[in-house]
Amino acid sequence: MFTLALSGGGLLGAAHLGVLQVLGEKGLHPAAVAGTSAGGLVASMLASGVSVGAMVAWGQDVTEHPWDFFDMNTHGLVREIWPWDKAPATGLVNPAKFLASLINLAPAVQDIQHWKMPCAVIATDIAQMQPVAFSPVSRLAPPGPGWRVIHEADLLWALGSTMAMPGLFEGVRRGQALYVDGGVADTLPINWAHQLAPGPVIGVNVAPTHPVSGEGMGIADILSRSEAFVTKELSDVQNQDYLAVVVSPPTEGTPFFGFADYLHLIQLGRKATLAAWPEIQRVLGAV
């Protein structure tokens, strides 16, 4: 028995699908899954019973027709510049169509209480400066001070929160709270995965970890690599006490909105998993 921990990384999260393909071909299926940002979206779909094949096909549709899934937050940006009686923008892009389409892959699962396996999705209440885990599993203990576990939530709340990279995608307002991407709190949630089903953890870090030229980097790339830096620093501190193997597809050089690289990213996930296979066997055989 093992659990999965899936990192954030925007479109780079396509590499998660390649990892899942190989694990399935090897006859390995997780007992539980935790994820953040792009990894949180994949984790939720796994926990909702969506097949990897269905996720791959859906993702290809998104990358081939992104204009059908995302809208620029024009009205919100106007309110940001000239404030009036309505709330200002919390992100440049409105992902409402994207989220509705994703959730529709498993229309019977509209809230986290209906997930079919133990799952946790990480976000951050940036207004209260509080890290948050969305999970229906009641026995979860926060790994550190300040954490809040939300046990009842609709998927639009949980998934909209975990993917809301600050400044890029719209955050989720609930009362006094404003939820954004969990990458600023714990973008490779190995600790949460271990709690969901104690045992070895296979972590997948799709965030770029090696130096690249800054010459062609834009706003989204800077945000993505900033999250990647936090990933490395937090992971070194938080996840050192767990029996885990981390698969790291070499995603460097892929632009944040590199939709044409979607199938290539899946292949990177496959190759990285096959390269890590001896270590995965060693870790899974240690229990």
Coordinates of C-alpha atoms in Angstrom, one line a residue:
M1 CA 0.0 0.0 0.0
F2 CA 1.3 3.5 -0.9
T3 CA 0.0 7.0 -1.2
L4 CA 0.7 9.7 -3.7
A5 CA 1.7 13.3 -3.2
L6 CA 1.4 15.6 -6.3
S7 CA 3.0 19.0 -6.5
G8 CA 1.9 22.2 -8.0
G9 CA 3.3 23.5 -11.3
G10 CA 0.5 24.8 -13.6
L11 CA 0.5 23.2 -17.0
L12 CA 3.6 21.3 -15.9
G13 CA 1.1 19.2 -14.0
A14 CA 0.6 17.3 -17.2
A15 CA 3.7 15.3 -16.2
H16 CA 1.6 13.9 -13.3
L17 CA -0.5 12.1 -15.9
G18 CA 2.6 10.4 -17.4
V19 CA 3.6 9.2 -13.9
L20 CA 0.1 7.8 -13.3
Q21 CA 0.1 6.0 -16.6
V22 CA 3.3 4.1 -15.8
L23 CA 2.2 3.3 -12.2
G24 CA -1.1 1.9 -13.6
E25 CA 0.8 -0.1 -16.2
K26 CA 2.9 -1.6 -13.4
G27 CA -0.3 -2.5 -11.5
L28 CA 0.3 0.1 -8.8
H29 CA -2.8 2.1 -7.5
P30 CA -2.6 4.5 -4.6
A31 CA -4.6 4.0 -1.4
A32 CA -4.8 7.8 -1.0
V33 CA -3.7 11.0 -2.6
A34 CA -2.8 14.5 -1.6
G35 CA -2.1 17.4 -4.0
T36 CA -1.5 21.1 -4.4
S37 CA -2.5 23.4 -7.2
A38 CA -2.2 21.4 -10.5
G39 CA -1.5 18.3 -8.3
G40 CA -4.6 19.1 -6.3
L41 CA -6.7 19.0 -9.4
V42 CA -5.3 15.7 -10.5
A43 CA -5.7 14.3 -6.9
S44 CA -9.3 15.3 -6.8
M45 CA -10.0 13.6 -10.1
L46 CA -8.3 10.4 -9.0
A47 CA -10.3 10.5 -5.8
S48 CA -13.5 11.1 -7.8
G49 CA -12.9 7.9 -9.8
V50 CA -11.9 9.6 -13.1
S51 CA -9.6 7.4 -15.2
V52 CA -6.1 8.7 -16.3
G53 CA -7.2 8.2 -19.9
A54 CA -10.2 10.5 -19.4
M55 CA -7.9 13.1 -17.7
V56 CA -5.4 13.0 -20.6
A57 CA -8.1 13.4 -23.2
W58 CA -9.7 16.3 -21.3
G59 CA -6.3 18.0 -20.8
Q60 CA -5.6 17.7 -24.6
D61 CA -8.9 19.5 -25.3
V62 CA -8.0 22.3 -22.9
T63 CA -4.5 22.8 -24.4
E64 CA -5.9 22.8 -28.0
H65 CA -8.7 25.2 -27.2
P66 CA -7.7 27.2 -24.1
W67 CA -9.9 30.2 -25.1
D68 CA -12.9 27.9 -24.5
F69 CA -11.9 27.4 -20.8
F70 CA -10.4 30.7 -19.6
D71 CA -11.5 34.3 -19.6
M72 CA -9.5 37.5 -18.9
N73 CA -10.9 39.1 -15.7
T74 CA -11.5 42.5 -17.5
H75 CA -14.2 43.9 -15.2
G76 CA -12.3 42.9 -12.0
L77 CA -9.2 44.6 -13.3
V78 CA -11.1 47.8 -13.9
R79 CA -12.5 47.7 -10.3
E80 CA -8.9 47.1 -9.1
I81 CA -7.7 50.4 -10.8
W82 CA -10.9 52.4 -10.1
P83 CA -12.4 51.0 -6.9
W84 CA -16.1 51.1 -6.4
D85 CA -18.8 49.2 -4.5
K86 CA -17.8 45.7 -5.9
A87 CA -14.9 43.6 -5.0
P88 CA -11.7 44.1 -7.1
A89 CA -9.9 41.5 -9.1
T90 CA -8.0 38.7 -7.3
G91 CA -6.4 37.4 -10.5
L92 CA -5.8 38.2 -14.2
V93 CA -7.6 35.1 -15.4
N94 CA -11.1 33.7 -14.5
P95 CA -11.0 29.9 -14.5
A96 CA -14.7 29.3 -14.0
K97 CA -15.3 27.5 -17.3
F98 CA -12.2 25.4 -16.8
L99 CA -13.3 24.3 -13.3
A100 CA -16.9 23.5 -14.4
S101 CA -15.6 21.4 -17.2
L102 CA -13.1 19.5 -15.0
I103 CA -15.7 18.8 -12.3
N104 CA -18.0 17.5 -15.0
L105 CA -15.6 14.6 -15.6
A106 CA -17.3 13.0 -12.6
P107 CA -20.7 14.8 -12.4
A108 CA -21.8 12.7 -9.4
V109 CA -19.0 14.1 -7.3
Q110 CA -19.7 17.8 -6.5
D111 CA -18.2 18.0 -3.0
I112 CA -15.2 16.6 -1.2
Q113 CA -17.4 14.4 1.0
H114 CA -18.1 12.2 -2.1
W115 CA -14.5 11.5 -3.0
K116 CA -14.1 7.7 -3.4
M117 CA -10.7 7.5 -1.7
P118 CA -8.9 9.5 1.1
C119 CA -7.7 12.7 -0.4
A120 CA -6.4 16.1 0.7
V121 CA -6.1 19.3 -1.4
I122 CA -3.9 22.1 -0.1
A123 CA -4.7 25.9 -0.3
T124 CA -4.0 29.1 1.6
D125 CA -6.4 31.6 3.2
I126 CA -4.3 34.6 2.2
A127 CA -6.6 37.0 4.1
Q128 CA -6.1 35.2 7.4
M129 CA -2.5 34.1 6.6
Q130 CA -3.5 30.5 7.2
P131 CA -2.6 27.3 5.4
V132 CA -5.6 25.1 4.7
A133 CA -6.2 21.5 3.8
F134 CA -9.5 20.4 2.2
S135 CA -10.2 16.8 3.2
P136 CA -13.2 14.9 4.5
V137 CA -10.9 12.6 6.5
S138 CA -11.7 13.6 10.1
R139 CA -8.6 12.1 11.8
L140 CA -6.1 14.3 10.0
A141 CA -3.8 16.3 12.4
P142 CA -2.2 19.5 11.0
P143 CA 1.5 19.0 10.5
G144 CA 2.3 22.4 12.2
P145 CA 0.7 25.4 14.0
G146 CA -1.8 27.5 12.2
W147 CA -3.2 25.0 9.8
R148 CA -6.9 24.6 9.3
V149 CA -8.6 21.5 7.9
I150 CA -11.9 22.0 6.1
H151 CA -13.9 18.8 6.1
E152 CA -17.0 19.9 4.2
A153 CA -16.7 21.9 0.9
D154 CA -18.0 21.9 -2.6
L155 CA -15.4 21.1 -5.3
L156 CA -15.6 24.6 -6.8
W157 CA -14.4 26.0 -3.5
A158 CA -11.6 23.4 -2.9
L159 CA -10.3 23.2 -6.5
G160 CA -10.7 26.9 -7.3
S161 CA -8.7 27.6 -4.1
T162 CA -5.8 25.2 -4.7
M163 CA -5.2 26.3 -8.3
A164 CA -5.5 30.1 -7.7
M165 CA -1.8 31.1 -8.3
P166 CA -1.6 34.5 -6.6
G167 CA -2.1 37.3 -9.1
L168 CA -2.7 35.0 -12.0
F169 CA -6.0 33.1 -11.4
E170 CA -9.0 34.4 -9.5
G171 CA -9.0 33.4 -5.8
V172 CA -12.1 32.1 -4.0
R173 CA -13.9 34.5 -1.5
R174 CA -15.9 32.9 1.3
G175 CA -17.0 35.3 4.0
Q176 CA -13.9 37.1 5.3
A177 CA -11.6 34.5 3.8
L178 CA -9.8 34.7 0.4
Y179 CA -8.4 31.3 -0.7
V180 CA -5.4 31.0 -3.1
D181 CA -2.9 28.5 -4.3
G182 CA -1.6 26.1 -1.7
G183 CA 1.9 26.3 -3.2
V184 CA 2.7 29.1 -0.7
A185 CA 2.0 26.7 2.2
D186 CA 2.9 23.2 1.1
T187 CA 3.3 22.5 -2.6
L188 CA 4.5 18.9 -2.3
P189 CA 2.3 17.5 0.5
I190 CA 4.1 14.3 1.4
N191 CA 3.2 14.8 5.0
W192 CA -0.5 15.0 4.3
A193 CA -0.3 11.9 2.0
H194 CA 1.3 9.9 4.8
Q195 CA -1.4 10.8 7.2
L196 CA -4.2 9.8 4.8
A197 CA -2.8 6.2 4.7
P198 CA 0.4 5.7 6.7
G199 CA 3.1 3.9 4.7
P200 CA 5.5 4.8 1.8
V201 CA 4.7 7.8 -0.3
I202 CA 5.5 8.4 -4.0
G203 CA 5.9 12.1 -4.4
V204 CA 5.8 13.8 -7.8
N205 CA 7.5 17.2 -8.1
V206 CA 6.8 18.6 -11.6
A207 CA 8.1 22.1 -10.7
P208 CA 11.3 23.1 -12.5
T209 CA 14.3 22.7 -10.2
H210 CA 17.3 23.6 -12.3
P211 CA 18.7 27.0 -13.5
V212 CA 17.4 28.3 -16.9
S213 CA 18.0 31.5 -18.8
G214 CA 15.8 34.4 -17.6
E215 CA 15.9 36.0 -21.1
G216 CA 12.5 34.8 -22.2
M217 CA 10.7 34.6 -18.9
G218 CA 7.4 36.4 -18.4
I219 CA 5.0 37.0 -15.5
A220 CA 3.6 33.5 -15.3
D221 CA 7.0 31.9 -15.6
I222 CA 8.3 34.1 -12.7
L223 CA 5.3 33.1 -10.6
S224 CA 5.8 29.4 -11.5
R225 CA 9.5 29.4 -10.6
S226 CA 8.9 31.3 -7.4
E227 CA 6.5 28.5 -6.4
A228 CA 9.1 25.9 -7.4
F229 CA 11.7 27.6 -5.2
V230 CA 9.3 27.4 -2.3
T231 CA 8.7 23.8 -3.1
K232 CA 12.3 22.8 -2.8
E233 CA 12.9 24.8 0.4
L234 CA 9.7 23.5 2.2
S235 CA 10.1 19.9 1.0
D236 CA 13.6 19.7 2.4
V237 CA 12.3 20.8 5.8
Q238 CA 8.8 19.2 6.0
N239 CA 9.3 15.8 4.3
Q240 CA 12.6 14.5 5.5
D241 CA 11.0 12.2 8.1
Y242 CA 8.9 10.1 5.7
L243 CA 9.6 7.0 3.8
A244 CA 9.2 8.4 0.3
V245 CA 10.6 8.5 -3.2
V246 CA 10.2 11.7 -5.2
V247 CA 9.9 11.5 -9.0
S248 CA 11.0 14.8 -10.6
P249 CA 10.3 15.1 -14.4
P250 CA 12.7 17.5 -16.0
T251 CA 10.2 20.2 -16.9
E252 CA 12.7 23.1 -17.2
G253 CA 12.4 25.2 -20.3
T254 CA 8.6 24.7 -20.7
P255 CA 6.8 28.1 -20.6
F256 CA 3.9 28.4 -18.1
F257 CA 1.4 28.6 -20.9
G258 CA 3.3 26.2 -23.2
F259 CA 0.1 24.4 -24.3
A260 CA 1.9 22.9 -27.3
D261 CA 4.1 21.0 -24.9
Y262 CA 1.2 19.1 -23.2
L263 CA 1.9 15.6 -24.7
H264 CA 5.7 16.2 -24.3
L265 CA 5.1 16.8 -20.6
I266 CA 3.2 13.6 -20.3
Q267 CA 6.1 11.8 -21.8
L268 CA 8.5 13.5 -19.4
G269 CA 6.4 12.1 -16.6
R270 CA 6.6 8.6 -18.0
K271 CA 10.3 8.7 -18.6
A272 CA 11.1 10.0 -15.1
T273 CA 8.9 7.3 -13.5
L274 CA 10.6 4.5 -15.5
A275 CA 14.0 6.0 -14.5
A276 CA 12.9 6.0 -10.8
W277 CA 11.4 2.6 -11.0
P278 CA 14.2 0.7 -9.1
E279 CA 14.0 3.3 -6.3
I280 CA 10.2 3.0 -6.2
Q281 CA 10.5 -0.8 -6.0
R282 CA 13.0 -0.4 -3.2
V283 CA 10.8 2.0 -1.2
L284 CA 7.6 0.0 -1.7
G285 CA 9.5 -3.2 -0.7
A286 CA 10.8 -1.7 2.5
V287 CA 7.4 -2.2 4.3

